[in-house]
Short mmCIF file of C-alpha atoms and ligand atoms in Angstrom, two decimals:
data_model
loop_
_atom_site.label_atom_id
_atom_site.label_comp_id
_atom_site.label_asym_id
_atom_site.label_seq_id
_atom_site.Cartn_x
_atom_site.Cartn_y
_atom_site.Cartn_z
CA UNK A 10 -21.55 -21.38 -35.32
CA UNK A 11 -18.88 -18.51 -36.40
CA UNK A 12 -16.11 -19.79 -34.17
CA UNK A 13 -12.60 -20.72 -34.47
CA UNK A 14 -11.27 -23.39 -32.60
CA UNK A 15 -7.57 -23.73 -31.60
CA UNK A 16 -6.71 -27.51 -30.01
CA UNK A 17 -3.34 -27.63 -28.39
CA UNK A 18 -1.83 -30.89 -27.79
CA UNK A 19 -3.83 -33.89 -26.44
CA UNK A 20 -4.49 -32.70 -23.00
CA UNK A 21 -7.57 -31.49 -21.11
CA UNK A 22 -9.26 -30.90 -24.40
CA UNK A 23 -12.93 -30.80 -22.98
CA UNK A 24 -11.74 -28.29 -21.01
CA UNK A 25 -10.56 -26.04 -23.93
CA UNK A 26 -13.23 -26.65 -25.79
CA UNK A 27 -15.23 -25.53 -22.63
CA UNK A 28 -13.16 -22.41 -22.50
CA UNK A 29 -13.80 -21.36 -26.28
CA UNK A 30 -17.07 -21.53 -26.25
CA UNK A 31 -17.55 -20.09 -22.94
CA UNK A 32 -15.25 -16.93 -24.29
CA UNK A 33 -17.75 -16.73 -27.50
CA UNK A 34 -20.54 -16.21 -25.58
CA UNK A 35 -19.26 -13.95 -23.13
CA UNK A 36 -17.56 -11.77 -25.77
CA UNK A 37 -20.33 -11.32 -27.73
CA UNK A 38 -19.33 -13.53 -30.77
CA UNK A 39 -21.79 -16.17 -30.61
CA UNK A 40 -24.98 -15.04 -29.68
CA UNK A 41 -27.69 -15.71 -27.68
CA UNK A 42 -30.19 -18.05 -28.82
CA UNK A 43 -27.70 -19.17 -31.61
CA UNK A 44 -27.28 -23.16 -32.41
CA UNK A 45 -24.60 -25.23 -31.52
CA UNK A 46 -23.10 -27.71 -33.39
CA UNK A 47 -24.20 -31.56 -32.44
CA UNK A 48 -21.40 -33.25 -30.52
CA UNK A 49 -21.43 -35.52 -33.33
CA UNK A 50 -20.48 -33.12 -35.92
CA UNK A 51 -18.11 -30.88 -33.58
CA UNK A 52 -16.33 -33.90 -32.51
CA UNK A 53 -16.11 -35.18 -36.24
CA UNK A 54 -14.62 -31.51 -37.27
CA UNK A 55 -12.09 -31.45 -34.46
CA UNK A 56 -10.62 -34.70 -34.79
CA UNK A 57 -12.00 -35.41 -30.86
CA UNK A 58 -14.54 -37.90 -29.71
CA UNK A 59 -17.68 -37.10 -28.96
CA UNK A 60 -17.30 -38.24 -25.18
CA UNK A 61 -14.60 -34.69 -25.26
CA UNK A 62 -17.10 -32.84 -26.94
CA UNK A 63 -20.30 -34.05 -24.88
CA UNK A 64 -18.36 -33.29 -21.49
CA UNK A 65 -17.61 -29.80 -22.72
CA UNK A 66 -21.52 -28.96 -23.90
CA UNK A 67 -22.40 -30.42 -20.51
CA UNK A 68 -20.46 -28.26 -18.40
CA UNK A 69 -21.61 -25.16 -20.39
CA UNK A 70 -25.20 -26.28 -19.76
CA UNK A 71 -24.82 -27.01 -16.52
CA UNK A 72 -23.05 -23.44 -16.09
CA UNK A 73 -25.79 -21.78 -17.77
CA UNK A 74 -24.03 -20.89 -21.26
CA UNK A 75 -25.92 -23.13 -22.94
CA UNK A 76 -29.25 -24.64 -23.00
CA UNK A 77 -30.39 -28.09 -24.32
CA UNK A 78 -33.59 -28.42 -25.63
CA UNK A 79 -34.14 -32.25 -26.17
CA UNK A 80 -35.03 -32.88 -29.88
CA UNK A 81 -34.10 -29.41 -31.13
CA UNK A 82 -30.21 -29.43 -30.26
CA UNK A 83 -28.17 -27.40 -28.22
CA UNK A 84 -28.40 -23.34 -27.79
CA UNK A 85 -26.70 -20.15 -26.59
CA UNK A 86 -28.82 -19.33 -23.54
CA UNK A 87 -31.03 -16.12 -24.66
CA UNK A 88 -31.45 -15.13 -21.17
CA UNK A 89 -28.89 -15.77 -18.81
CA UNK A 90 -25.98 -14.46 -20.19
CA UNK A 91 -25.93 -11.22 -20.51
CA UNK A 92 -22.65 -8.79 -22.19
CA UNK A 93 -23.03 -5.87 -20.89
CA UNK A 94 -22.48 -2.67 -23.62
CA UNK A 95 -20.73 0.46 -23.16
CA UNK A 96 -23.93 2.05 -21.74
CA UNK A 97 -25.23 -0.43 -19.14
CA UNK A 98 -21.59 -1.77 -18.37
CA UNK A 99 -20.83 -1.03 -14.14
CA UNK A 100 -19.38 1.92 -13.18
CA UNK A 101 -17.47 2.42 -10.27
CA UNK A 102 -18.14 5.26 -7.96
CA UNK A 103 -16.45 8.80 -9.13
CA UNK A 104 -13.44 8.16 -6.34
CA UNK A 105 -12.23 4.92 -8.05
CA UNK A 106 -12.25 6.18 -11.40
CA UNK A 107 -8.50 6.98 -11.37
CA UNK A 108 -5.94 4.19 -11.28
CA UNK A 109 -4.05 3.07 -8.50
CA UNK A 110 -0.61 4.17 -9.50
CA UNK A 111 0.17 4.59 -13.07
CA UNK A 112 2.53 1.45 -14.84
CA UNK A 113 5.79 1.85 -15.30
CA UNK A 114 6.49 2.70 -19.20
CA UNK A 115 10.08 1.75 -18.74
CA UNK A 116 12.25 -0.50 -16.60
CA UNK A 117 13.33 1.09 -13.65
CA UNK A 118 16.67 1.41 -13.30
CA UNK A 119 17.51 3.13 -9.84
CA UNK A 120 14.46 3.03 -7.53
CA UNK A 121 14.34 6.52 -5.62
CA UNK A 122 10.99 6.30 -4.54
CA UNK A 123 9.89 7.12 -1.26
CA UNK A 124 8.90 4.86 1.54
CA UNK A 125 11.00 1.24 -0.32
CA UNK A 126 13.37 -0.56 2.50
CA UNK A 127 16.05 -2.65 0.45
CA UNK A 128 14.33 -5.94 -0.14
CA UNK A 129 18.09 -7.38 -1.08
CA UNK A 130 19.13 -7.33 2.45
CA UNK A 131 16.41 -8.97 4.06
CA UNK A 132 17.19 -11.77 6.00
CA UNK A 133 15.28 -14.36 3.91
CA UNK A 134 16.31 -17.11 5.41
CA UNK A 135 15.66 -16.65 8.89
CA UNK A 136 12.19 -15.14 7.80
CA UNK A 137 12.05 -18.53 5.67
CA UNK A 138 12.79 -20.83 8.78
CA UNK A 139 10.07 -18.41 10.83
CA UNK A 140 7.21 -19.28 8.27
CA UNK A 141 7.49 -22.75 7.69
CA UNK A 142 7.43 -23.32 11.72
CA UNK A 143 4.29 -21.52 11.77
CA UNK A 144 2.12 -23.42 9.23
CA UNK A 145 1.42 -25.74 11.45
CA UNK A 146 -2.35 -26.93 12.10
CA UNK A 147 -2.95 -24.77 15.34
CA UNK A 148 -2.58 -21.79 12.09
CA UNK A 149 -4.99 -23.08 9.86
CA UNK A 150 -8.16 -21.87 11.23
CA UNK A 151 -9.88 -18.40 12.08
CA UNK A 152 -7.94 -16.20 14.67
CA UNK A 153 -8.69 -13.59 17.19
CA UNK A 154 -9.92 -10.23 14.50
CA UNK A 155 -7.81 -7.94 16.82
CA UNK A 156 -4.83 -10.20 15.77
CA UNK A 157 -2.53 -12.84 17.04
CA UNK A 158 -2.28 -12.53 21.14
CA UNK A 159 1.59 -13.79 20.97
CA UNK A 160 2.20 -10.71 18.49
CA UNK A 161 0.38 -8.21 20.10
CA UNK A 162 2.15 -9.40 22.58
CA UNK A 163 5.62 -8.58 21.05
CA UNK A 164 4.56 -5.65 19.65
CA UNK A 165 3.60 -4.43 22.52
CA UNK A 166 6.53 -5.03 24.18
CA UNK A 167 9.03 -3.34 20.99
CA UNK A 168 7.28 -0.43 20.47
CA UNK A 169 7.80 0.04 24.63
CA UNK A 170 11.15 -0.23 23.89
CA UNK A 171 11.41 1.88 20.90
CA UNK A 172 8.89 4.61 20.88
CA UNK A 173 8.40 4.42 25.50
CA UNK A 174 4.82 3.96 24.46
CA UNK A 175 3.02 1.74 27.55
CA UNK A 176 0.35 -0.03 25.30
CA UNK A 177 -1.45 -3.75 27.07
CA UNK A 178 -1.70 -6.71 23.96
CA UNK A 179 -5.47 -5.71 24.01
CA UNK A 180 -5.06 -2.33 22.99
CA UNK A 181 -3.61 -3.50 20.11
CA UNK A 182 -5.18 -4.35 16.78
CA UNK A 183 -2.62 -6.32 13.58
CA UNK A 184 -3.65 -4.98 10.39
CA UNK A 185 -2.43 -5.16 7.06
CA UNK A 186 -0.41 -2.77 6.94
CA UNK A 187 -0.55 1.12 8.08
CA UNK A 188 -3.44 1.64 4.98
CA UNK A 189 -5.74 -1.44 6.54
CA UNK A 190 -5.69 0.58 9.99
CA UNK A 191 -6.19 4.25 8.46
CA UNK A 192 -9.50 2.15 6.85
CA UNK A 193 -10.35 0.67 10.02
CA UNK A 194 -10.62 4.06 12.22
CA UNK A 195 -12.41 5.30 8.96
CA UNK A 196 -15.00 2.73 9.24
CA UNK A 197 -15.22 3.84 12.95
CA UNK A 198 -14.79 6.65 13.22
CA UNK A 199 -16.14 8.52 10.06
CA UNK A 200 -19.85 9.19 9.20
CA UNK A 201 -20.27 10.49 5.37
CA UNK A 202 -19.84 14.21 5.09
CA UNK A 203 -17.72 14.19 8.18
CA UNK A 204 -14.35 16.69 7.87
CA UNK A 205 -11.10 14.84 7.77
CA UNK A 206 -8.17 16.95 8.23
CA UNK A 207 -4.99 15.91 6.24
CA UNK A 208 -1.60 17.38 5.82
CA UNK A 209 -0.42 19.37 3.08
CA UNK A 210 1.93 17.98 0.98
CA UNK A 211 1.28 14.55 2.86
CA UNK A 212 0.08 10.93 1.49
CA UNK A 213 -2.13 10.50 -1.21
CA UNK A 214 -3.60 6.81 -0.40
CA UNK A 215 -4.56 8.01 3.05
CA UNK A 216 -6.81 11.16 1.41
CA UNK A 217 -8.09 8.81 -1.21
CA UNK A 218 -8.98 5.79 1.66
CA UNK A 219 -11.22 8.80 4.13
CA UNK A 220 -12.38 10.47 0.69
CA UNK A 221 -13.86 6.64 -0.49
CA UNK A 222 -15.19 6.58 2.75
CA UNK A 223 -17.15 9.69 2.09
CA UNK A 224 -15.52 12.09 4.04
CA UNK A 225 -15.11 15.65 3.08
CA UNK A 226 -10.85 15.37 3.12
CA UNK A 227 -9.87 19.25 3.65
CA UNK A 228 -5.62 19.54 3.30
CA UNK A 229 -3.75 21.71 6.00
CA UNK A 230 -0.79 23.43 5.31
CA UNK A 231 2.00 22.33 7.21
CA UNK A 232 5.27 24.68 7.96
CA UNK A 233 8.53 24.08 9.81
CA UNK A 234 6.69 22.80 12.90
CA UNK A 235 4.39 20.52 11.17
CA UNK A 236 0.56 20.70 10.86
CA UNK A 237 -0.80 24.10 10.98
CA UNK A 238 -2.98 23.08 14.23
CA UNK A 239 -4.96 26.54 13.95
CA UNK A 240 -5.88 26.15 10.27
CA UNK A 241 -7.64 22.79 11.31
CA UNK A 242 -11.63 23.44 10.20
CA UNK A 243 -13.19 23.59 13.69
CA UNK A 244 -15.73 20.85 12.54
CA UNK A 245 -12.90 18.47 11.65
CA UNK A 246 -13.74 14.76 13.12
CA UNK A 247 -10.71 13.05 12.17
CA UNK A 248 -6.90 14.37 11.82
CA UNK A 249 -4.42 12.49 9.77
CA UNK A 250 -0.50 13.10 10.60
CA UNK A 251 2.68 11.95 10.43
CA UNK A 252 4.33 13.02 13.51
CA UNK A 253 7.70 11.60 13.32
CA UNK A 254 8.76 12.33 10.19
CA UNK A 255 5.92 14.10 8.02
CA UNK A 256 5.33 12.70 4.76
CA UNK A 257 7.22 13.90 2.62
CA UNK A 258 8.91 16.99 3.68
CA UNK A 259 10.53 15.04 6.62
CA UNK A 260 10.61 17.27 9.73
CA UNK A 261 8.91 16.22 12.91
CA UNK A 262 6.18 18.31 14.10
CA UNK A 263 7.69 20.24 17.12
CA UNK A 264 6.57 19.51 20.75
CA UNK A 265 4.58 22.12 20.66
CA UNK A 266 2.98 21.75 17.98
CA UNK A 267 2.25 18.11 19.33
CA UNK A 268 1.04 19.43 22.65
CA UNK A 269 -1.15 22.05 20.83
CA UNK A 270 -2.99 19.12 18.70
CA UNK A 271 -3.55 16.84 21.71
CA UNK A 272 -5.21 19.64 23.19
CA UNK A 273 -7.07 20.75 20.21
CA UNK A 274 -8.51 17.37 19.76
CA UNK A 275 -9.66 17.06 23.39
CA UNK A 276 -11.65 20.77 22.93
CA UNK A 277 -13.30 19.71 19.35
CA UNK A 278 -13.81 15.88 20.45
CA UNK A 279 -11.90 14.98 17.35
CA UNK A 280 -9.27 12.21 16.85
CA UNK A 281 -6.23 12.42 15.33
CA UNK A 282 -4.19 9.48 13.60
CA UNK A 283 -0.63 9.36 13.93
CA UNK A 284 1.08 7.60 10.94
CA UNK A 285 4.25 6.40 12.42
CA UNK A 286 5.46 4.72 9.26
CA UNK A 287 8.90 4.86 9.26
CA UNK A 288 10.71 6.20 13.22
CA UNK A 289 12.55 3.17 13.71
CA UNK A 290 14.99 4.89 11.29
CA UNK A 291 16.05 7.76 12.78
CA UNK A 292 19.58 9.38 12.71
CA UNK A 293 20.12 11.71 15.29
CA UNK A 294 18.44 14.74 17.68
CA UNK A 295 16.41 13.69 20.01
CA UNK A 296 13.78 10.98 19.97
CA UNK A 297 10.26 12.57 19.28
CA UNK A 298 7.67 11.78 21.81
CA UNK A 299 4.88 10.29 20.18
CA UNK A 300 1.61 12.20 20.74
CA UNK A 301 0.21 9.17 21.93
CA UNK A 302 1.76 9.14 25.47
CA UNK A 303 1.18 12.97 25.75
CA UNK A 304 -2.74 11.81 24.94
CA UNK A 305 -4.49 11.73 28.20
CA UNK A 306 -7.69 12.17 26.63
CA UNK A 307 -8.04 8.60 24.28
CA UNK A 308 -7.88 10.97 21.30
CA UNK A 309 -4.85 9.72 19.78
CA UNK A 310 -4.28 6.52 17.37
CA UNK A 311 -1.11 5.32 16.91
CA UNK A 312 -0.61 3.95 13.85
CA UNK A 313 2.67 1.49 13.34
CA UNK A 314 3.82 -0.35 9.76
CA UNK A 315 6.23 -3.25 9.35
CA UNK A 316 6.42 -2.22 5.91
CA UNK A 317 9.72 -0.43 5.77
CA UNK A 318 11.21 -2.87 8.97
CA UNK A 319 10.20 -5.53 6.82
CA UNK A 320 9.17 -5.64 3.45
CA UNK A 321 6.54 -3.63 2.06
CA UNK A 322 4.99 -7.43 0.72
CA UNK A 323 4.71 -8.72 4.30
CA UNK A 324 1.59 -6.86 4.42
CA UNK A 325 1.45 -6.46 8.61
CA UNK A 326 0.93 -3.26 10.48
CA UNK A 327 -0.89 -2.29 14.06
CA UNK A 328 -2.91 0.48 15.63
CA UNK A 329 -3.64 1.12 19.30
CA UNK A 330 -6.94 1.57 20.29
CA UNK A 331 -8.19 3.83 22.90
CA UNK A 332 -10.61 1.62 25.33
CA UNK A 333 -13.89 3.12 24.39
CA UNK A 334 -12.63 1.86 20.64
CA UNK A 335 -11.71 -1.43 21.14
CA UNK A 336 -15.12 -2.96 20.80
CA UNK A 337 -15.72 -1.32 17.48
CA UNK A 338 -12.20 -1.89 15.77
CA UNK A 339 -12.97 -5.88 16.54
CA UNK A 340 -15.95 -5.90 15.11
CA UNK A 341 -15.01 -3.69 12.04
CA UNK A 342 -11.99 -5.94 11.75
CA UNK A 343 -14.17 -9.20 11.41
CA UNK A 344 -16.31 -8.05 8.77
CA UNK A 345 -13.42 -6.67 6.71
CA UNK A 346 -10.48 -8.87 6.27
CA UNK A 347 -11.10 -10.39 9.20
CA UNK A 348 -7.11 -10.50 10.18
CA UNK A 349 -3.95 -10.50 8.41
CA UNK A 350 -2.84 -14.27 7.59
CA UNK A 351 -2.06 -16.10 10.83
CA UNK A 352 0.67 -17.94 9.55
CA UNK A 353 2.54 -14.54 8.86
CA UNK A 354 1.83 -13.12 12.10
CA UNK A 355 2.83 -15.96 13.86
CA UNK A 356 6.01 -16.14 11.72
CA UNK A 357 6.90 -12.39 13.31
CA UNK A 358 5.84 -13.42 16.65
CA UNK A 359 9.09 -15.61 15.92
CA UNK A 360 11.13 -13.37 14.66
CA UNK A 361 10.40 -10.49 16.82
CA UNK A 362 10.95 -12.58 20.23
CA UNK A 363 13.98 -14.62 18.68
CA UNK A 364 15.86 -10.73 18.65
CA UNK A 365 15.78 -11.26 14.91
CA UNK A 366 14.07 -7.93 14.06
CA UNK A 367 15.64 -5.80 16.21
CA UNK A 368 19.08 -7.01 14.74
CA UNK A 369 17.28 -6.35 11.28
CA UNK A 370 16.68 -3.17 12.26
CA UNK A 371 19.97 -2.20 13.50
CA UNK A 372 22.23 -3.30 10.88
CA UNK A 373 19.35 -1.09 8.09
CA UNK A 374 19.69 1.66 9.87
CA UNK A 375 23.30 1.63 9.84
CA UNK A 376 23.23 1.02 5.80
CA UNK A 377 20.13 3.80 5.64
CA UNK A 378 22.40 6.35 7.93
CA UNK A 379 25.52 5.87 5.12
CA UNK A 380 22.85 6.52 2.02
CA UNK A 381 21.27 9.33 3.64
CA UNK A 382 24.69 10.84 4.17
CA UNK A 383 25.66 10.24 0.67
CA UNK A 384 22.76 11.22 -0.55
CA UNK A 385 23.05 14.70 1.11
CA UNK A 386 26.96 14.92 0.45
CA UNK A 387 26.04 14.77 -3.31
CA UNK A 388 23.07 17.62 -3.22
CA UNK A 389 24.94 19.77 -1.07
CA UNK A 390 27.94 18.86 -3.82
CA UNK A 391 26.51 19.34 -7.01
CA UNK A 392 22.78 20.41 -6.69
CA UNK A 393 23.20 23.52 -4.84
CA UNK A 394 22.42 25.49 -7.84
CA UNK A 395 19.36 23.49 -8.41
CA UNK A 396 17.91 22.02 -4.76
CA UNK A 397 17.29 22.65 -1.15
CA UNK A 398 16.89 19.53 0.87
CA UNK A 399 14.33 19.74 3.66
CA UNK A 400 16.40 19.24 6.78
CA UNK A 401 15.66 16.09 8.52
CA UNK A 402 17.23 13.01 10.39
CA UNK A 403 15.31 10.30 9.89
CA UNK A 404 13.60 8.24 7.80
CA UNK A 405 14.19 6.41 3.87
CA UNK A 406 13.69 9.87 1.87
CA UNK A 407 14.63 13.08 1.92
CA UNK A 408 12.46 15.79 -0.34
CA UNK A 409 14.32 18.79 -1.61
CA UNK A 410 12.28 21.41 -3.16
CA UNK A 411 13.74 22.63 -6.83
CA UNK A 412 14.97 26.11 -6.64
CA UNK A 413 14.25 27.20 -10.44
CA UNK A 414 11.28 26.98 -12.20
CA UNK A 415 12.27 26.47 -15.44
CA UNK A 416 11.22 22.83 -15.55
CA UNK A 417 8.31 21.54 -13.03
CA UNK A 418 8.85 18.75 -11.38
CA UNK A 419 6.82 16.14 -12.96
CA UNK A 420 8.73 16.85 -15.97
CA UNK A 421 12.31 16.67 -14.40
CA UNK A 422 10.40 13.45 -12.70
CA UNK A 423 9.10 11.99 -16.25
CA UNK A 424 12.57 12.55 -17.77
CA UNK A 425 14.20 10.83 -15.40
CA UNK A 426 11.94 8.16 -15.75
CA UNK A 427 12.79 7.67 -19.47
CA UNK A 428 16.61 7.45 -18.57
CA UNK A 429 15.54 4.74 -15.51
CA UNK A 430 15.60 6.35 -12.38
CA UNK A 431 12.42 6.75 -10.50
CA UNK A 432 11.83 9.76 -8.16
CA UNK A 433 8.28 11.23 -6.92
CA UNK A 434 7.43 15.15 -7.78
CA UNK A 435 6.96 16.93 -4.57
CA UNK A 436 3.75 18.84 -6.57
CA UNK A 437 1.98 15.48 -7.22
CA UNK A 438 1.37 15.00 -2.51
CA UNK A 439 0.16 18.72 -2.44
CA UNK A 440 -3.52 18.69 -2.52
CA UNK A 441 -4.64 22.23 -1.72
CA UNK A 442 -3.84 25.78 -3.44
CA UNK A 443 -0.16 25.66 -2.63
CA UNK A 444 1.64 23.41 -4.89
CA UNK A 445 5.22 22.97 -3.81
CA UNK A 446 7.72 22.23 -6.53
CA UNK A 447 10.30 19.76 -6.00
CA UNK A 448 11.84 15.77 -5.63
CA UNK A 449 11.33 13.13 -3.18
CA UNK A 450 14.28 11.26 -2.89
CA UNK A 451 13.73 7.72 -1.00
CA UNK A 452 17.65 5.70 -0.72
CA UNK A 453 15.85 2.70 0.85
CA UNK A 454 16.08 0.81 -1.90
CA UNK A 455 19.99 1.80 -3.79
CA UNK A 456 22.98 0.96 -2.34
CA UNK A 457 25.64 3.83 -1.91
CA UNK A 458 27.38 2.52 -5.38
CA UNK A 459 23.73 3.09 -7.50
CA UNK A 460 23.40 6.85 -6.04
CA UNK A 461 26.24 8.43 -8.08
CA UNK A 462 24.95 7.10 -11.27
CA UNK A 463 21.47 7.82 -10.41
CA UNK A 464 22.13 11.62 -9.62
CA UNK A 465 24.16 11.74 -12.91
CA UNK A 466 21.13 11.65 -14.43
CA UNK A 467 19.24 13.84 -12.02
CA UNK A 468 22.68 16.20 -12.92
CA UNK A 469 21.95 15.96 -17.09
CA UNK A 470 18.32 16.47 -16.89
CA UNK A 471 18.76 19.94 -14.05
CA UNK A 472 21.67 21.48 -16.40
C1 LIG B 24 3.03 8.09 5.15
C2 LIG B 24 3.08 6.60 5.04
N1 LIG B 24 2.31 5.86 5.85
C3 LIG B 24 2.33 4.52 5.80
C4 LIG B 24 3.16 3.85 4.92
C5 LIG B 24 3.17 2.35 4.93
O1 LIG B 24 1.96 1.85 4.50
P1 LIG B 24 1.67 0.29 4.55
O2 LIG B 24 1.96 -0.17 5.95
O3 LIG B 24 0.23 0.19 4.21
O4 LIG B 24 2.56 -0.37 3.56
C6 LIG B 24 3.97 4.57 4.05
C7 LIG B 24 4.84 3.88 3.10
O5 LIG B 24 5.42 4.44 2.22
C8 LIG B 24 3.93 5.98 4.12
O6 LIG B 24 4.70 6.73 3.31
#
């Protein structure tokens, strides 16, 4: 046997001898059908006894690495262990192929990134004291797949106060997030081959999710107003938008616009999502109605995420179901991840009814509303020359697209990265013909003193 052991200490040493072997055969280096060493000999050449070394070759029989053939000695299994090569190796299906989202090469510095709340002022404590009273036994089992009644509940109740939106606890169904309920209402909603409509620029994880899902994902333009309702395909089933703040150029999409949708949908019997991601930061004009309460057809879903209230870990988000739905997004939610952890939901439950959230929320949006100003102060100050913010009031990001074109944007984005600030390139959300050059510029995450150095760099890079 061509193997090198290495024996650490005293401790467990069955179990590393276990975990050599068992890496031998499964890299390739010992092979199949290849004789072991007796335990007698092993044990002898390791310094161990033979009791280590027998416990060790019994585990990687029983385990199927190895095979005992009584008066012969002790094998690499032939046939059950089987390396796969280059050529027979699994594959994933073409839309995984890509990585998630590329590593960092260097430390981030300044985090500018869209869509990050500032995870240094969350209230850890209280959120602390919230969790540990949940995990209580009457949490350890299976709950309801639509989600915690007692946070539905609250949720229900928050969002009536927030967004005027008159939703009952059973219309509601807790996800993980906004991304687990854009994959529920694809595993509703969405045959293979059906048309989903998506904004363009908009968000890249919600065209990969319907495209996985084997939908044909066709991008929109949107303008000043917001989605480009008339260049919808006509066959579309499913329309994704951001309503309240469009990801990421920032306006809202105009009442009209709104009211035009709603009524499109009704015509084409489509659906239409509304991502409503981040409106509980929103810093002036008017509040925008959410499509969902001008819906009188059960063609809107309303889409909410706790991930910029919150933290983006926390993992909890919520749709609202029309009724003829509710069935199906039960059932869909069972066989997926059946529900988000019931201590955490419970643990919001808390927080939500204990007026802890919505005095989260206020004092953010009060330190969001003095970045954002700063933020702006210092493009309309020294970028002029260089970029034109998108106006909009609300949200954690503002994009501004890059006047010149000497440098595109991934390159002003990749050379920032090397000096430690992180930014996204407008180009890299446009998915159709039209490829929009410029920054988006997310403050959740820096405090006022981290923007001027930040920009500095943005400033040495531009000039
Ligand atoms: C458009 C959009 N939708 C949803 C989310 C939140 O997603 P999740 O709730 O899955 O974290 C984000 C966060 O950046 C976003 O930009």
């Amino acid at each position: 046997m061509d193997l090198q052991f290495v024996l650490e200490g005293r401790r467990d040493l069955a179990g590393q001898i276990y975990r050599q072997i068992r890496a031998g055969v499964l890299d390739g280096r010992l092979h199949g059908g290849e004789p072991i060493p007796p335990t007698r000999e092993l044990a002898r050449w390791l310094s161990v006894s033979r009791n280590t070394v027998a416990a060790a070759y019994d585990r990687l029989v029983g385990e199927g690495f190895l095979v005992a053939r009584v008066g012969a000695g002790t094998f690499v299994n032939a046939d059950g262990v089987h390396r796969p090569t280059a050529d027979t190796a699994l594959r994933p299906r073409s839309c995984w192929t890509e990585p998630a989202v590329r590593p960092d090469e260097v430390p981030i510095e300044y985090d500018l990134r869209p869509g990050l709340p500032d995870p240094r002022l969350f209230p850890y404590q209280s959120w602390r004291r919230a969790v540990m009273r949940s995990l209580r036994v009457d949490s350890a089992g299976y709950g309801d797949p639509a989600g915690h009644l007692g946070l539905r509940t609250a949720i229900a109740r928050h969002i009536a106060a927030s967004r005027s939106i008159r939703a009952e606890p059973d219309d509601l169904v807790i996800t993980h997030g906004a991304q687990q309920a854009l994959d529920l209402i694809g595993r509703v909603l969405i045959e293979p081959g059906d048309v989903v409509a998506v904004e363009d620029p908009g968000y890249p994880p919600a065209r990969r999710l319907f495209r996985s899902l084997g939908a044909q994902v066709v991008p929109v333009p949107v303008d000043g107003d917001g989605l480009v309702v008339s260049a919808i395909p006509s066959d579309t089933r499913v329309v994704y938008t951001t309503p309240s703040h469009q990801f990421p150029l920032g306006m809202p999409m105009s009442l009209a616009r709104r009211v035009a949708l709603v009524r499109w949908a009704a015509e084409q019997d489509a659906a239409v999502i509304e991502d409503d991601y981040d409106s509980e930061y929103r810093f002036g004009g008017r509040p925008i109605e959410p499509m969902f309460t001008l819906d009188r057809g059960g063609r809107v879903l309303f889409v909410g995420s706790f991930s910029s209230t919150l933290l983006p870990a926390i993992r909890l988000g919520f749709l609202i179901t029309p009724d003829s739905l509710r069935a199906a997004f039960r059932a869909a939610s069972s066989v997926t991840g059946r529900h988000p952890e019931l201590p955490m939901q419970q643990a919001l439950t808390g927080f939500i009814d204990d007026g802890l959230f919505a005095r989260h929320i206020r004092r953010m949006r009060n330190q969001y509303q003095t970045r954002r100003e700063y933020v702006r102060e210092i493009l309309q100050r020294d970028f002029g020359d260089w970029l034109a913010p998108v106006s909009a009031s609300a949200g954690l990001h503002v994009a501004a697209r890059l006047r010149r074109r000497t440098l595109p944007d991934t390159v002003v984005v990749e050379r920032l990265a090397a000096a430690g600030v992180a930014m996204r390139p407008l180009s890299t959300l446009c998915a159709g013909n039209r490829r929009l050059s410029g920054l988006v510029i997310g403050y959740g995450a820096v405090g006022t003193d981290e923007l001027e150095p930040a920009f500095a760099r943005l400033r040495a890079i531009l000039t």
